[in-house]
Coordinates of C-alpha atoms (C1' of nucleotides) in Angstrom, one line a residue:
Chain A
M10 CA -67.9 -26.4 -66.7
T11 CA -65.0 -27.8 -68.5
L12 CA -62.7 -25.1 -67.3
A13 CA -60.6 -26.0 -64.3
T14 CA -62.8 -25.0 -61.4
R15 CA -61.0 -23.8 -58.4
E16 CA -63.9 -23.9 -56.0
S17 CA -63.0 -27.4 -55.1
D18 CA -59.9 -26.1 -53.5
P19 CA -60.9 -25.1 -49.9
A20 CA -57.6 -23.5 -49.1
N21 CA -57.6 -21.1 -51.9
G22 CA -57.4 -18.0 -49.8
P23 CA -55.2 -15.3 -51.2
I24 CA -58.2 -13.0 -51.5
P25 CA -60.8 -14.3 -49.1
L26 CA -63.4 -11.7 -49.9
P27 CA -65.1 -12.4 -46.5
S28 CA -68.1 -10.1 -46.4
K29 CA -69.1 -10.1 -50.0
P30 CA -72.0 -12.4 -50.6
R31 CA -71.7 -14.5 -53.7
E32 CA -73.6 -13.2 -56.6
S33 CA -75.9 -10.9 -54.8
L34 CA -78.8 -10.2 -57.0
V35 CA -77.4 -7.9 -59.6
H36 CA -74.3 -6.1 -58.4
S37 CA -70.7 -6.7 -59.3
L38 CA -67.6 -6.0 -57.4
H39 CA -67.4 -2.7 -59.0
D40 CA -70.7 -1.5 -57.6
E41 CA -69.7 -2.8 -54.3
V42 CA -66.5 -0.9 -54.3
L43 CA -68.1 2.2 -55.6
A44 CA -70.8 2.2 -52.9
R45 CA -68.3 1.4 -50.1
L46 CA -65.8 4.1 -51.3
R47 CA -68.6 6.7 -51.6
E48 CA -69.8 5.8 -48.1
F49 CA -66.2 6.0 -46.9
I50 CA -65.8 9.5 -48.3
V51 CA -69.2 10.8 -47.5
E52 CA -68.8 9.7 -43.9
G53 CA -65.8 11.9 -43.6
N54 CA -63.1 9.3 -43.2
L55 CA -61.0 11.4 -45.5
A56 CA -60.3 15.0 -44.8
A57 CA -61.4 17.6 -47.4
G58 CA -58.6 18.3 -49.7
A59 CA -56.7 15.3 -48.7
R60 CA -55.2 12.9 -51.2
V61 CA -57.0 9.7 -51.8
P62 CA -54.4 7.0 -51.2
E63 CA -55.0 4.4 -53.8
R64 CA -52.8 1.7 -52.5
L65 CA -54.1 2.0 -49.0
L66 CA -57.7 1.8 -50.1
C67 CA -56.8 -1.2 -52.3
E68 CA -55.5 -3.1 -49.3
R69 CA -58.4 -1.9 -47.2
F70 CA -60.9 -3.2 -49.7
G71 CA -58.9 -6.2 -50.7
I72 CA -59.0 -5.4 -54.4
S73 CA -56.5 -4.3 -57.0
R74 CA -56.2 -0.8 -58.3
T75 CA -58.2 -1.2 -61.5
P76 CA -61.7 -1.4 -59.9
L77 CA -60.7 1.2 -57.4
R78 CA -59.7 3.6 -60.1
E79 CA -62.9 3.0 -61.9
A80 CA -64.8 3.9 -58.8
L81 CA -62.7 7.1 -58.5
K82 CA -63.6 8.2 -61.9
V83 CA -67.3 7.8 -61.1
L84 CA -67.0 9.6 -57.8
A85 CA -65.2 12.4 -59.7
S86 CA -68.1 12.7 -62.1
E87 CA -70.4 12.9 -59.1
G88 CA -68.4 15.8 -57.7
L89 CA -67.2 14.1 -54.6
I90 CA -63.6 14.1 -55.5
E91 CA -61.4 15.8 -58.1
L92 CA -58.8 14.1 -60.3
L93 CA -55.7 16.1 -60.9
P94 CA -53.7 14.8 -63.9
N95 CA -50.7 12.8 -62.8
R96 CA -51.3 14.0 -59.3
G97 CA -54.0 11.6 -58.1
A98 CA -57.4 12.1 -56.5
R99 CA -58.3 14.5 -53.8
V100 CA -61.4 14.9 -51.7
R101 CA -63.1 17.9 -53.1
R102 CA -63.1 20.9 -50.9
I103 CA -66.5 22.4 -50.7
G104 CA -66.4 26.2 -50.3
E105 CA -69.0 28.5 -49.0
R106 CA -70.0 29.5 -52.4
E107 CA -70.6 25.9 -53.5
I108 CA -72.6 25.1 -50.4
V109 CA -75.0 27.9 -51.3
E110 CA -75.2 26.6 -54.9
L111 CA -75.9 23.1 -53.7
F112 CA -78.6 24.3 -51.3
D113 CA -80.3 26.2 -54.1
V114 CA -80.2 23.2 -56.4
M115 CA -81.7 21.1 -53.6
G116 CA -84.3 23.7 -53.2
G117 CA -85.2 23.6 -56.9
L118 CA -85.3 19.8 -56.9
E119 CA -87.6 19.8 -53.8
A120 CA -89.8 22.4 -55.4
L121 CA -90.1 20.2 -58.4
A122 CA -90.8 17.2 -56.3
G123 CA -93.5 19.1 -54.4
R124 CA -95.2 20.2 -57.7
L125 CA -95.1 16.7 -59.1
A126 CA -96.2 15.2 -55.8
C127 CA -99.3 17.3 -55.9
E128 CA -100.2 15.9 -59.3
R129 CA -99.7 12.2 -58.4
I130 CA -99.8 11.6 -54.6
S131 CA -102.3 9.1 -53.4
D132 CA -104.5 9.8 -50.4
P133 CA -102.7 7.1 -48.3
A134 CA -99.3 8.5 -49.1
F135 CA -100.5 11.9 -48.1
A136 CA -101.9 10.5 -44.9
E137 CA -98.6 9.0 -44.1
I138 CA -96.9 12.3 -44.6
E139 CA -99.5 14.0 -42.5
R140 CA -98.8 11.4 -39.8
L141 CA -95.1 12.1 -40.0
H142 CA -95.8 15.8 -39.8
H143 CA -97.7 15.4 -36.5
E144 CA -95.1 13.1 -35.2
M145 CA -92.5 15.7 -36.0
Y146 CA -94.5 18.3 -34.3
G147 CA -94.5 16.2 -31.2
H148 CA -90.7 16.0 -31.4
Y149 CA -90.6 19.7 -31.8
L150 CA -92.7 20.3 -28.7
R151 CA -90.5 17.9 -26.7
R152 CA -87.4 19.5 -28.2
D153 CA -86.3 16.1 -29.4
L154 CA -83.8 17.2 -32.1
H155 CA -82.9 13.7 -33.2
G156 CA -86.5 12.6 -33.7
Y157 CA -87.3 15.9 -35.3
F158 CA -84.6 15.5 -37.9
A159 CA -85.6 11.9 -38.6
C160 CA -89.2 12.9 -39.3
N161 CA -88.1 15.9 -41.2
Q162 CA -85.9 14.0 -43.6
A163 CA -88.6 11.3 -43.9
I164 CA -91.1 13.9 -45.0
H165 CA -88.9 15.4 -47.6
D166 CA -88.0 11.9 -48.8
R167 CA -91.7 11.0 -49.0
I168 CA -92.4 14.1 -51.1
V169 CA -89.6 13.2 -53.5
G170 CA -90.8 9.7 -53.6
A171 CA -94.4 10.8 -54.2
A172 CA -93.2 12.7 -57.3
D173 CA -92.7 9.2 -58.7
N174 CA -89.8 10.3 -61.0
A175 CA -86.8 8.1 -61.0
A176 CA -84.5 10.7 -62.6
L177 CA -85.5 13.2 -60.0
S178 CA -85.0 10.7 -57.2
A179 CA -81.5 9.8 -58.4
T180 CA -80.5 13.4 -58.8
Y181 CA -81.9 14.4 -55.5
A182 CA -80.0 11.5 -53.8
G183 CA -76.8 12.6 -55.5
F184 CA -77.0 16.1 -54.2
A185 CA -78.1 15.0 -50.8
G186 CA -74.9 12.9 -50.6
R187 CA -72.7 15.8 -51.7
L188 CA -74.3 18.0 -49.0
R189 CA -74.1 15.3 -46.3
R190 CA -70.4 15.7 -46.4
V191 CA -70.6 19.3 -45.1
R192 CA -71.2 19.4 -41.5
Y193 CA -73.6 22.3 -41.6
S194 CA -74.4 22.0 -37.9
A195 CA -77.8 23.5 -38.2
N196 CA -78.2 23.0 -34.6
L197 CA -81.7 24.1 -34.2
D198 CA -81.5 23.8 -30.5
D199 CA -79.3 26.9 -30.4
N200 CA -81.6 28.6 -32.8
R201 CA -85.1 28.4 -31.5
D202 CA -86.3 31.1 -33.8
R203 CA -85.3 29.1 -36.8
W204 CA -86.8 25.9 -35.4
G205 CA -90.2 27.5 -34.9
E206 CA -90.0 29.1 -38.3
A207 CA -89.1 25.8 -39.9
M208 CA -92.1 24.2 -38.1
R209 CA -94.4 26.9 -39.4
E210 CA -93.0 26.4 -42.9
H211 CA -93.8 22.7 -42.6
E212 CA -97.4 23.6 -41.7
E213 CA -97.6 25.5 -44.9
I214 CA -96.0 22.6 -46.8
L215 CA -98.6 20.2 -45.5
D216 CA -101.4 22.6 -46.2
A217 CA -100.3 23.2 -49.8
L218 CA -99.9 19.5 -50.3
R219 CA -103.3 18.8 -48.9
R220 CA -104.8 21.3 -51.3
R221 CA -102.6 19.8 -54.1
A222 CA -101.4 23.3 -54.8
G223 CA -98.4 22.3 -56.8
A224 CA -96.9 25.7 -57.8
E225 CA -97.5 27.1 -54.3
L226 CA -95.9 24.0 -52.7
G227 CA -92.9 24.3 -54.9
D228 CA -92.5 27.9 -53.9
I229 CA -92.8 27.1 -50.2
L230 CA -90.3 24.3 -50.5
F231 CA -87.8 26.4 -52.3
R232 CA -88.0 29.2 -49.7
H233 CA -87.9 26.5 -47.0
L234 CA -84.5 25.3 -48.3
R235 CA -83.3 28.9 -48.7
N236 CA -84.1 29.6 -45.1
K237 CA -82.5 26.4 -44.0
R238 CA -79.4 27.4 -45.9
K239 CA -79.3 30.8 -44.4
A240 CA -79.7 29.4 -40.9
A241 CA -76.9 26.9 -41.6
A242 CA -74.7 29.7 -43.0
S243 CA -75.1 31.9 -40.0
Q244 CA -74.5 29.0 -37.7
E245 CA -71.4 28.2 -39.6
A246 CA -70.3 31.8 -39.5
A247 CA -70.8 31.8 -35.7
V248 CA -68.7 28.7 -35.3
T249 CA -66.0 29.3 -37.8
P250 CA -64.1 32.6 -37.7
P251 CA -64.1 34.2 -41.2
G252 CA -61.3 33.3 -43.4
E253 CA -60.4 30.2 -41.5
V254 CA -59.6 27.3 -43.8
V255 CA -58.4 23.9 -42.8
A256 CA -55.5 23.9 -45.2
A257 CA -54.7 20.4 -46.3
E258 CA -53.3 21.4 -49.6
S259 CA -50.2 23.5 -49.6
A260 CA -50.1 24.5 -53.3
Chain B
M23 CA -40.8 27.7 -48.7
T24 CA -38.8 24.7 -49.7
L25 CA -40.7 24.3 -52.8
A26 CA -38.4 23.9 -55.7
T27 CA -39.0 26.9 -57.9
R28 CA -38.5 25.8 -61.4
E29 CA -39.5 29.1 -62.9
S30 CA -35.9 30.1 -63.1
D31 CA -35.3 27.6 -65.8
P32 CA -36.2 29.3 -69.1
A33 CA -35.9 26.2 -71.3
N34 CA -38.1 24.0 -69.2
G35 CA -40.5 23.4 -72.0
P36 CA -43.2 20.7 -71.8
I37 CA -45.0 21.7 -68.6
P38 CA -43.5 24.8 -67.1
L39 CA -46.0 24.9 -64.3
P40 CA -45.8 28.7 -64.3
S41 CA -47.8 29.5 -61.3
K42 CA -51.0 27.7 -60.2
P43 CA -52.2 25.2 -62.7
R44 CA -56.0 25.4 -62.9
E45 CA -57.1 21.9 -63.2
S46 CA -59.8 22.7 -65.8
L47 CA -57.4 23.1 -68.7
V48 CA -55.4 20.0 -68.1
H49 CA -57.0 17.0 -69.6
S50 CA -55.8 13.4 -69.5
L51 CA -56.4 10.7 -71.9
H52 CA -59.3 9.5 -69.8
D53 CA -61.2 12.7 -70.1
E54 CA -60.5 12.7 -73.8
V55 CA -61.9 9.2 -74.2
L56 CA -64.9 10.0 -72.0
A57 CA -65.8 13.1 -74.0
R58 CA -65.4 11.3 -77.3
L59 CA -67.3 8.2 -76.3
R60 CA -70.1 10.3 -74.9
E61 CA -70.3 12.3 -78.1
F62 CA -70.2 9.0 -80.0
I63 CA -73.2 7.7 -78.2
V64 CA -75.2 10.9 -77.9
E65 CA -74.8 11.4 -81.6
G66 CA -76.6 8.2 -82.1
N67 CA -73.8 6.1 -83.6
L68 CA -75.0 3.2 -81.5
A69 CA -78.5 2.0 -81.7
A70 CA -80.5 2.1 -78.5
G71 CA -80.3 -1.2 -76.7
A72 CA -77.3 -2.2 -78.7
R73 CA -74.2 -3.7 -77.0
V74 CA -71.2 -1.4 -76.7
P75 CA -68.4 -3.3 -78.4
E76 CA -65.4 -2.8 -76.2
R77 CA -62.7 -4.1 -78.5
L78 CA -64.1 -2.3 -81.5
L79 CA -64.1 1.0 -79.7
C80 CA -60.6 0.4 -78.4
E81 CA -59.3 0.0 -81.9
R82 CA -61.4 3.0 -83.1
F83 CA -60.0 5.2 -80.4
G84 CA -56.5 3.6 -80.4
I85 CA -56.5 2.9 -76.7
S86 CA -56.6 -0.2 -74.5
R87 CA -59.6 -1.4 -72.7
T88 CA -58.7 0.1 -69.3
P89 CA -59.4 3.8 -70.0
L90 CA -62.4 2.8 -72.2
R91 CA -63.9 0.8 -69.4
E92 CA -63.4 3.7 -67.0
A93 CA -65.3 5.9 -69.4
L94 CA -68.0 3.3 -69.6
K95 CA -68.5 3.3 -65.8
V96 CA -68.8 7.1 -65.9
L97 CA -71.3 7.0 -68.7
A98 CA -73.3 4.4 -66.9
S99 CA -73.4 6.7 -63.8
E100 CA -74.7 9.4 -66.1
G101 CA -77.4 7.2 -67.3
L102 CA -76.4 7.0 -70.9
I103 CA -75.6 3.3 -70.9
E104 CA -76.3 0.5 -68.5
L105 CA -73.9 -2.1 -67.3
L106 CA -75.1 -5.7 -67.0
P107 CA -72.8 -7.8 -64.9
N108 CA -70.7 -10.1 -67.0
R109 CA -72.8 -9.1 -70.0
G110 CA -71.2 -5.8 -70.9
A111 CA -72.6 -2.4 -71.6
R112 CA -75.6 -1.5 -73.6
V113 CA -76.9 1.8 -74.8
R114 CA -79.8 2.6 -72.5
R115 CA -83.2 2.4 -74.1
I116 CA -85.2 5.4 -73.2
G117 CA -88.9 4.7 -72.9
E118 CA -91.8 7.0 -73.2
R119 CA -92.1 7.0 -69.4
E120 CA -88.5 8.1 -69.0
I121 CA -88.8 10.8 -71.6
V122 CA -91.7 12.3 -69.6
E123 CA -89.6 12.1 -66.4
L124 CA -86.6 13.8 -68.1
F125 CA -88.7 16.6 -69.4
D126 CA -90.2 17.2 -66.0
V127 CA -86.7 17.3 -64.4
M128 CA -85.6 19.7 -67.1
G129 CA -88.7 21.8 -66.4
G130 CA -87.8 21.8 -62.7
L131 CA -84.2 22.8 -63.4
E132 CA -85.3 25.6 -65.8
A133 CA -87.7 26.8 -63.3
L134 CA -84.9 27.0 -60.7
A135 CA -82.7 28.7 -63.2
G136 CA -85.4 31.3 -63.9
R137 CA -85.9 32.0 -60.3
L138 CA -82.2 32.4 -59.6
A139 CA -81.7 34.4 -62.8
C140 CA -84.2 36.9 -61.5
E141 CA -82.1 37.4 -58.4
R142 CA -78.8 37.8 -60.1
I143 CA -79.1 38.8 -63.8
S144 CA -77.4 42.0 -64.8
D145 CA -79.1 44.5 -67.1
P146 CA -76.8 43.8 -70.0
A147 CA -77.4 40.1 -69.7
F148 CA -81.1 40.7 -69.7
A149 CA -80.8 43.0 -72.7
E150 CA -79.0 40.2 -74.5
I151 CA -81.8 37.8 -73.8
E152 CA -84.3 40.4 -74.9
R153 CA -82.4 40.8 -78.2
L154 CA -82.4 37.1 -78.7
H155 CA -86.1 37.0 -78.0
H156 CA -86.8 39.6 -80.7
E157 CA -84.5 37.8 -83.1
M158 CA -86.4 34.6 -82.4
Y159 CA -89.7 36.4 -83.0
G160 CA -88.4 37.4 -86.4
H161 CA -87.6 33.8 -87.2
Y162 CA -91.0 32.9 -86.0
L163 CA -92.6 35.3 -88.3
R164 CA -90.5 34.1 -91.2
R165 CA -91.2 30.5 -90.3
D166 CA -87.5 29.9 -90.0
L167 CA -87.5 26.8 -87.9
H168 CA -83.7 26.5 -87.7
G169 CA -83.1 30.0 -86.6
Y170 CA -86.0 29.8 -84.2
F171 CA -84.5 26.7 -82.5
A172 CA -81.1 28.3 -82.3
C173 CA -82.4 31.4 -80.6
N174 CA -84.7 29.4 -78.4
Q175 CA -81.9 27.2 -77.1
A176 CA -79.7 30.3 -76.7
I177 CA -82.3 32.0 -74.6
H178 CA -82.7 29.0 -72.3
D179 CA -79.0 28.6 -72.0
R180 CA -78.6 32.3 -71.1
I181 CA -81.2 31.9 -68.4
V182 CA -79.4 28.9 -67.0
G183 CA -76.1 30.8 -67.2
A184 CA -77.6 33.9 -65.6
A185 CA -78.5 31.7 -62.6
D186 CA -74.7 31.6 -62.0
N187 CA -74.8 28.3 -60.3
A188 CA -72.2 25.8 -61.5
A189 CA -73.9 22.8 -60.0
L190 CA -77.1 23.7 -61.7
S191 CA -75.4 24.3 -65.0
A192 CA -73.6 20.9 -64.9
T193 CA -76.8 19.1 -64.0
Y194 CA -78.8 20.9 -66.7
A195 CA -76.1 20.0 -69.3
G196 CA -76.2 16.4 -68.2
F197 CA -80.0 16.1 -68.7
A198 CA -79.9 18.0 -71.9
G199 CA -77.4 15.5 -73.2
R200 CA -79.6 12.6 -72.2
L201 CA -82.5 14.2 -73.9
R202 CA -80.6 15.0 -77.0
R203 CA -80.4 11.3 -77.8
V204 CA -84.2 11.1 -78.2
R205 CA -85.3 12.4 -81.5
Y206 CA -88.4 14.1 -80.3
S207 CA -89.2 15.6 -83.6
A208 CA -91.1 18.5 -82.2
N209 CA -91.6 19.7 -85.7
L210 CA -93.3 23.0 -85.0
D211 CA -93.8 23.5 -88.7
D212 CA -96.4 20.8 -88.6
N213 CA -97.9 22.2 -85.4
R214 CA -98.6 25.8 -85.9
D215 CA -100.8 26.0 -82.9
R216 CA -97.9 24.8 -80.6
W217 CA -95.5 27.2 -82.3
G218 CA -97.7 30.2 -81.6
E219 CA -98.3 29.0 -78.1
A220 CA -94.6 28.6 -77.5
M221 CA -94.0 32.1 -78.8
R222 CA -96.6 33.5 -76.4
E223 CA -95.0 31.6 -73.5
H224 CA -91.7 33.2 -74.4
E225 CA -93.4 36.6 -74.3
E226 CA -94.4 35.7 -70.8
I227 CA -91.0 34.5 -69.9
L228 CA -89.4 37.7 -71.0
D229 CA -92.0 39.7 -69.2
A230 CA -91.5 37.9 -65.9
L231 CA -87.7 38.1 -66.3
R232 CA -87.9 41.8 -66.9
R233 CA -90.0 42.3 -63.8
R234 CA -87.5 39.9 -62.0
A235 CA -90.5 37.9 -60.8
G236 CA -88.7 34.8 -59.9
A237 CA -91.4 32.5 -58.6
E238 CA -93.7 33.5 -61.5
L239 CA -90.9 33.0 -64.1
G240 CA -90.2 29.6 -62.6
D241 CA -93.8 28.6 -62.9
I242 CA -94.0 29.7 -66.5
L243 CA -90.8 27.9 -67.4
F244 CA -92.0 24.7 -65.9
R245 CA -95.3 24.8 -67.7
H246 CA -93.4 25.8 -70.9
L247 CA -91.4 22.6 -70.7
R248 CA -94.5 20.6 -69.9
N249 CA -96.2 21.9 -73.0
K250 CA -93.1 21.3 -75.1
R251 CA -93.2 17.7 -73.8
K252 CA -96.8 17.2 -74.6
A253 CA -96.3 18.6 -78.1
A254 CA -93.4 16.3 -78.6
A255 CA -95.4 13.3 -77.2
S256 CA -98.3 13.9 -79.5
Q257 CA -96.0 14.4 -82.4
E258 CA -94.3 11.1 -81.5
A259 CA -97.6 9.4 -81.2
A260 CA -98.6 10.7 -84.6
V261 CA -95.4 9.4 -86.2
T262 CA -95.0 6.1 -84.3
P263 CA -97.9 3.7 -84.2
P264 CA -98.6 2.7 -80.6
G265 CA -96.8 -0.2 -79.3
E266 CA -94.1 -0.1 -81.9
V267 CA -90.7 -0.6 -80.5
V268 CA -87.5 -0.8 -82.4
A269 CA -86.4 -4.1 -81.0
A270 CA -82.6 -4.2 -80.8
E271 CA -82.4 -6.5 -77.9
S272 CA -83.8 -9.9 -78.3
A273 CA -83.9 -10.9 -74.6
Chain C
dT26 C1' -26.8 28.7 -44.1
dC27 C1' -29.5 28.5 -47.8
dA28 C1' -31.1 27.6 -52.4
dT29 C1' -30.5 24.7 -56.4
dC30 C1' -29.8 20.5 -58.8
dC31 C1' -29.9 15.6 -59.4
dA32 C1' -30.8 10.7 -58.5
dA33 C1' -33.8 7.2 -56.1
dT34 C1' -38.3 6.1 -54.6
dT35 C1' -43.1 6.5 -54.9
dT36 C1' -47.2 7.1 -57.4
dT37 C1' -49.9 7.6 -61.3
dG38 C1' -51.8 6.2 -66.0
dA39 C1' -52.4 2.9 -69.2
dA40 C1' -51.5 -1.9 -71.5
dT41 C1' -51.4 -6.6 -71.1
dG42 C1' -52.5 -11.1 -69.2
dC43 C1' -55.5 -14.5 -67.1
dA44 C1' -59.4 -16.8 -65.0
dA45 C1' -64.5 -16.9 -65.1
dT46 C1' -68.7 -16.2 -67.4
dT47 C1' -71.4 -15.8 -71.3
dT48 C1' -72.6 -16.8 -76.1
dG49 C1' -73.5 -19.6 -79.9
dA50 C1' -73.4 -24.0 -82.1
dC51 C1' -73.4 -28.8 -82.6
dG52 C1' -75.1 -33.2 -81.7
dA53 C1' -77.6 -36.7 -78.7
dG54 C1' -81.9 -38.1 -76.9
dC55 C1' -86.9 -38.1 -76.7
Chain D
dG29 C1' -88.9 -32.4 -85.3
dC30 C1' -87.9 -30.4 -81.2
dT31 C1' -85.5 -29.8 -76.8
dC32 C1' -81.7 -30.3 -73.9
dG33 C1' -76.8 -30.9 -72.7
dT34 C1' -72.1 -30.3 -73.8
dC35 C1' -68.3 -27.8 -75.7
dA36 C1' -65.4 -24.2 -78.1
dA37 C1' -64.9 -19.3 -79.0
dA38 C1' -65.6 -14.7 -77.6
dT39 C1' -66.2 -11.4 -74.0
dT40 C1' -65.9 -9.7 -69.4
dG41 C1' -63.9 -8.5 -64.9
dC42 C1' -60.0 -8.0 -62.4
dA43 C1' -55.0 -8.5 -61.4
dT44 C1' -50.6 -7.7 -62.8
dT45 C1' -47.1 -5.3 -65.3
dC46 C1' -44.8 -1.4 -67.4
dA47 C1' -43.6 3.3 -68.6
dA48 C1' -43.8 8.1 -67.3
dA49 C1' -44.5 11.7 -64.2
dA50 C1' -44.2 13.5 -59.6
dT51 C1' -42.3 13.5 -55.0
dT52 C1' -38.6 12.9 -51.8
dG53 C1' -34.1 13.1 -50.1
dG54 C1' -29.5 14.1 -50.3
dA55 C1' -25.5 16.3 -52.5
dT56 C1' -23.4 20.4 -54.3
dG57 C1' -22.2 25.1 -54.7
dA58 C1' -22.6 30.0 -53.7

DNA sequence: TCATCCAATTTTGAATGCAATTTGACGAGC
DNA sequence: GCTCGTCAAATTGCATTCAAAATTGGATGA
């Protein structure tokens, strides 16, 4: 307390830090910046392959380059951006090949989650998933895509949560974030066959989970993700002519 | 078109930029520090729960605090250390619970690798794994623990490699690194039953891989890791009295 | 007209500096 | 004797600064 405390100066103001709550429970400025920057990129505010303008983002976030660059290193380790030596950061371009890879890993993680969930899930937690399943079915019948997606994601999240494995949850969330960037417009509305198939797969999922058949559920979940990927890929192929690349990097 | 082509200059020297620089070979100081620091921690040079002394490491690596702190953020995101606001970095203490979690995730990743490997593995790659398997069997018969471990790890690495999925390989390597820190002395020499069981499981693994039975191989691999974890846990329990914790953090 | 070269500007990577917080210790008070 | 409050030293987090590399723009020459 003996140090000159500036908080008595009301007109301090060079860096107002408006929205940041003082000393929120545990997180520092770095985490704040990291989360915001990740959100910023995942949301698609930066084109794939585009340079990440340090100075601009510094001004936008009201910070200096040091914490921003720290966040960039972390995002690079997460695979969201890539750091070219002496050439700055770019938003990683995700190719077709990598999308397939990410889907497969997601499938493996969900398979694991399903297996673990069968070992640990409580009856109330299962009942909640069952409820979500029926709600989702209602959305399916009504062709309510938005509600369907919400329930669908909630179910998968509950399964991962029921696995009760922090390392799995964190890894799953990381891959989900990486995949969220790709706009795989799995527009089920244009693909009624796939929608019905997905719904049937979810029936199998619920059934296996009810029977606590771990290995079986894992297998179903992996194939479920595989089919989802294939549907997304065909959709993508239908929308995007082959070979078309949004060139944002000349070299 | 207007790109300045420097390749006409024969005596350019330091970085000729011949054609297209693949970013993988170019490493900055940051990556160097990151790799060295990770190695430093994984190798166990810092006690679990101990503070990570910034200034000391700066002198040790001959760098300033900025790149070191960047590396610390990345290692924290990898789960090797934890960052307490205003209280610095500590080596993460891995509890019994987390070891179980990590083993399960490893099991899930290996199961995925096995499944994918069945889809993609070439005959020569399988033959190589088969060769390693027989070599490992020889080590088993001779009770050569070191050789056995080497072959064992080589086999698992080959399976992951055969999956041909960069995202999977990177994630697998990350978890392997986190687990390498824990000295689960699965000393098979004191646990002949487990050793024989592991050998039989590897027979099953090879058999399923030969038949390209993906789902089955995934199941075997997951259970293989589960059994390995259980053996390690019982071993740990036999060595460490229950409740004993190497307290390195007073708080 | 076009490609090549060179200097100025911008941008990146790392070091240093500074305020704020924590840590540890000493002494006053109960 | 023990607890609590105050203070100095060390540490942390972030901003600023500095050197080096890349990019840009114009000048030069074929």
